[in-house]
Amino acid sequence: MATTGPGKPVSASTARGGHEGHGGSGAGAPARRSTIRDVARQAGVSVATVSRVLADNYPVTHTTRAKVLRAVRQLDYVANAHAKALAGTGVETIALVLDDITWSAFAQIGAGVEQEAARRGRLCLVCTTQGDRQRELAVVNLMREQHAAAVILVGGIQYTTEYRERMSRFARSLDSVGSRLVLCGRPPLADDLPATVVEYDNEGGAYGATAHLLSLGHRRILFVGAQEGQSTADGRLSGYRGALADYRVAAAPELEREGLFLRDAGLRAVREALREQVAFTAVFAATDMVALGALEGLREAGLRVPDDVSLIGYDDIPMANELTPRLTTVHVPYQELGRTAARLVLDRRDGVGGAEDRTRLSTHVVVRGSTAPPAPGPR
Amino acid sequence: MATTGPGKPVSASTARGGHEGHGGSGAGAPARRSTIRDVARQAGVSVATVSRVLADNYPVTHTTRAKVLRAVRQLDYVANAHAKALAGTGVETIALVLDDITWSAFAQIGAGVEQEAARRGRLCLVCTTQGDRQRELAVVNLMREQHAAAVILVGGIQYTTEYRERMSRFARSLDSVGSRLVLCGRPPLADDLPATVVEYDNEGGAYGATAHLLSLGHRRILFVGAQEGQSTADGRLSGYRGALADYRVAAAPELEREGLFLRDAGLRAVREALREQVAFTAVFAATDMVALGALEGLREAGLRVPDDVSLIGYDDIPMANELTPRLTTVHVPYQELGRTAARLVLDRRDGVGGAEDRTRLSTHVVVRGSTAPPAPGPR
DNA sequence: CTGAAAGCGCTAACAA
DNA sequence: TTGTTAGCGCTTTCAG
């Protein structure tokens, strides 16, 4: 007996010949789904009635409703989301675009977005770009096709003129189809562009981290993870510089080390600085991942943290609190960032009054065990 | 001048009065997207021609194609994915259902799925359940509506009769609409059910971990993270027991400690065991997160790892290699697991011959610094 | 090579 | 209270 078949035989379907119960059992065979018409026929009512019962937005006799619901159950019917979408109803979806979901900060942002979206009945489409800006472009267009209610772009970028122009195009392009561009942890665009921005106090966190080291007495602080033009790196670097300036400590080019936000960059930068005999008593790593590499670099040189050299990171990834010593770092409320991004854009969409389209969450230093006053001796 | 407006004025639209360029600038105002008809009108051709040019699957004059493409550019037109889907074309989507994307193992699986899906032109819908099985049900139905090509359920579960029945229903229900249930890191269902299963050698890894400790000379090994009925926990526990049996070491109930797969569970279990004066020289934590808690528990009791007590984890999360000492653990190829899940289901769908519907990836112990022979003294 | 028109599955007037 | 029907935007025969 056919698995999905109803109790009593169904009269010949409209068109396509009757598949057997197991629809897609064959490789990729497009199954014959039951449609609202099947349900209507089975229940002996019209499609409109079925629609009404299912939407539950219109008066329907108790008995009719029962008949319909029974038919639905018998046929294991679910509505076709695409048809609903086309007809104007249908669940909205939010698109989330990020480099790599395995990076802790991104995963947290993603979790925040997804939770808030789900809470408000939206679906969440996730696309990763592995840092490929070309793919980002393709993805945004794809999302425009998908009628995504919003497209949330996550994470810092190479901040160029070309980039700004592309984003402006994205913003307008999405706006023109009723969608919305959201920049999360990314610098804002021109004020007149239709986009929502959710930032965190990137520079302030770096300022705080540096000030923490300075107030401990450090004067030679190695900054690791500078990246010319990368928005996040630039913000952190300028927070570092700003604090130095406020403490009347001269900046030194040899203390600002280039490097990506990866563990390996931290390792290499510290090794090089050591090899070049650059004097420093503390390391400010632009991310916790970089700090991990720096830690290894220090250790392989026989330097203890924090006794010989202090180390501070940025991001406060869960791992930070598990290291030995526990890593002092800058806490960024990533999950909250994601949640806020979703909230703002959905508030605006749901017509909630006073929905802002620009927010900045604050960051703060979390002092743990990897920072201490500089050792009195040399270095 | 209207942003999306064409060069020369367009004759009055079919129905709704002409919105201005900026479509959705108002909160959630459903914008007037340009449709294929707009493009056709603008290009002075029929919609069929536009469709053909865009699909590029039919001979079209060079000049006609040019006209169409120009119109597309002028109107910044993108097709409506829902309409395409309804008409039978359209990008497929894969649904990924997991407890929490911030958990390292899940994030890695997710990354694997997403990458493989993207590589093969599919979109990836992510839903989290926070361990709520009720929500899992709702999500699967939602995915059925969405016409997801596959629904990938990730991670261990409470393995009950009720669960098995629900999964059977899922499997058949998805199959009946041409979709496919995929179980990733979850026990398989009955053989005759339409589902794809991608497992890893859960029990084998635990056996290896335990054997590693046994061969170092440990005989009293605390297992932390037992959970009656939880499939993953059960598998690991039985690997532990199996190794003990093979080494002719008697199992002891007081050595098997209950607890969730969370850091806190590890901490509590070790504290309790210590308080109860249970003798042990090694700890096998059911996950690396549990190992983290166990490590803290050992340390606060003044016990050194591995000098006083050896510690081994499971999962090989990135953090494992950053701990002091570096954590010995069982490596699970999570990303590969996700990639495989996507690959199998898409192979089958794309009609690639010989696509299996059941695979098991292997695991292996990664020996690092947290395990050593037991100390000669007491304990 | 191009166009007209019939669906795809659902919703929402409009009628009855 | 229920049914009929005209779209929603796109693809795809079938004619020309």
PDB file of C-alpha atoms in Angstrom, chain B residues 12 18 20 38 41 90 139 172 190 198 201 210 225 239 246-247 249 269 272 322 342:
ATOM      1  CA  ALA B  12       2.898  53.230 -17.483  1.00  0.00           C
ATOM      2  CA  GLY B  18       4.775  53.965 -10.059  1.00  0.00           C
ATOM      3  CA  GLU B  20       9.768  56.198  -6.820  1.00  0.00           C
ATOM      4  CA  ASP B  38       9.438  45.092 -16.917  1.00  0.00           C
ATOM      5  CA  ARG B  41       8.910  45.851 -22.002  1.00  0.00           C
ATOM      6  CA  GLY B  90      15.638  27.586  -8.805  1.00  0.00           C
ATOM      7  CA  VAL B 139      11.956  22.872  12.133  1.00  0.00           C
ATOM      8  CA  ARG B 172       9.455   8.986   5.290  1.00  0.00           C
ATOM      9  CA  ALA B 190      16.235   0.903  10.568  1.00  0.00           C
ATOM     10  CA  VAL B 198      27.267   9.866   8.352  1.00  0.00           C
ATOM     11  CA  ASP B 201      33.871   5.939  15.047  1.00  0.00           C
ATOM     12  CA  THR B 210      41.191   4.357  27.239  1.00  0.00           C
ATOM     13  CA  GLY B 225      30.368  12.755  31.212  1.00  0.00           C
ATOM     14  CA  GLY B 239      34.375   2.280  24.271  1.00  0.00           C
ATOM     15  CA  ASP B 246      40.088  -6.140  27.055  1.00  0.00           C
ATOM     16  CA  TYR B 247      42.786  -5.160  29.492  1.00  0.00           C
ATOM     17  CA  VAL B 249      40.581  -4.261  34.370  1.00  0.00           C
ATOM     18  CA  ALA B 269      32.348  15.545  38.667  1.00  0.00           C
ATOM     19  CA  GLU B 272      32.745  15.143  43.809  1.00  0.00           C
ATOM     20  CA  GLU B 322      46.536  25.593  23.328  1.00  0.00           C
ATOM     21  CA  ALA B 342      26.541  17.221   2.070  1.00  0.00           C
TER      22      ALA B 342
END
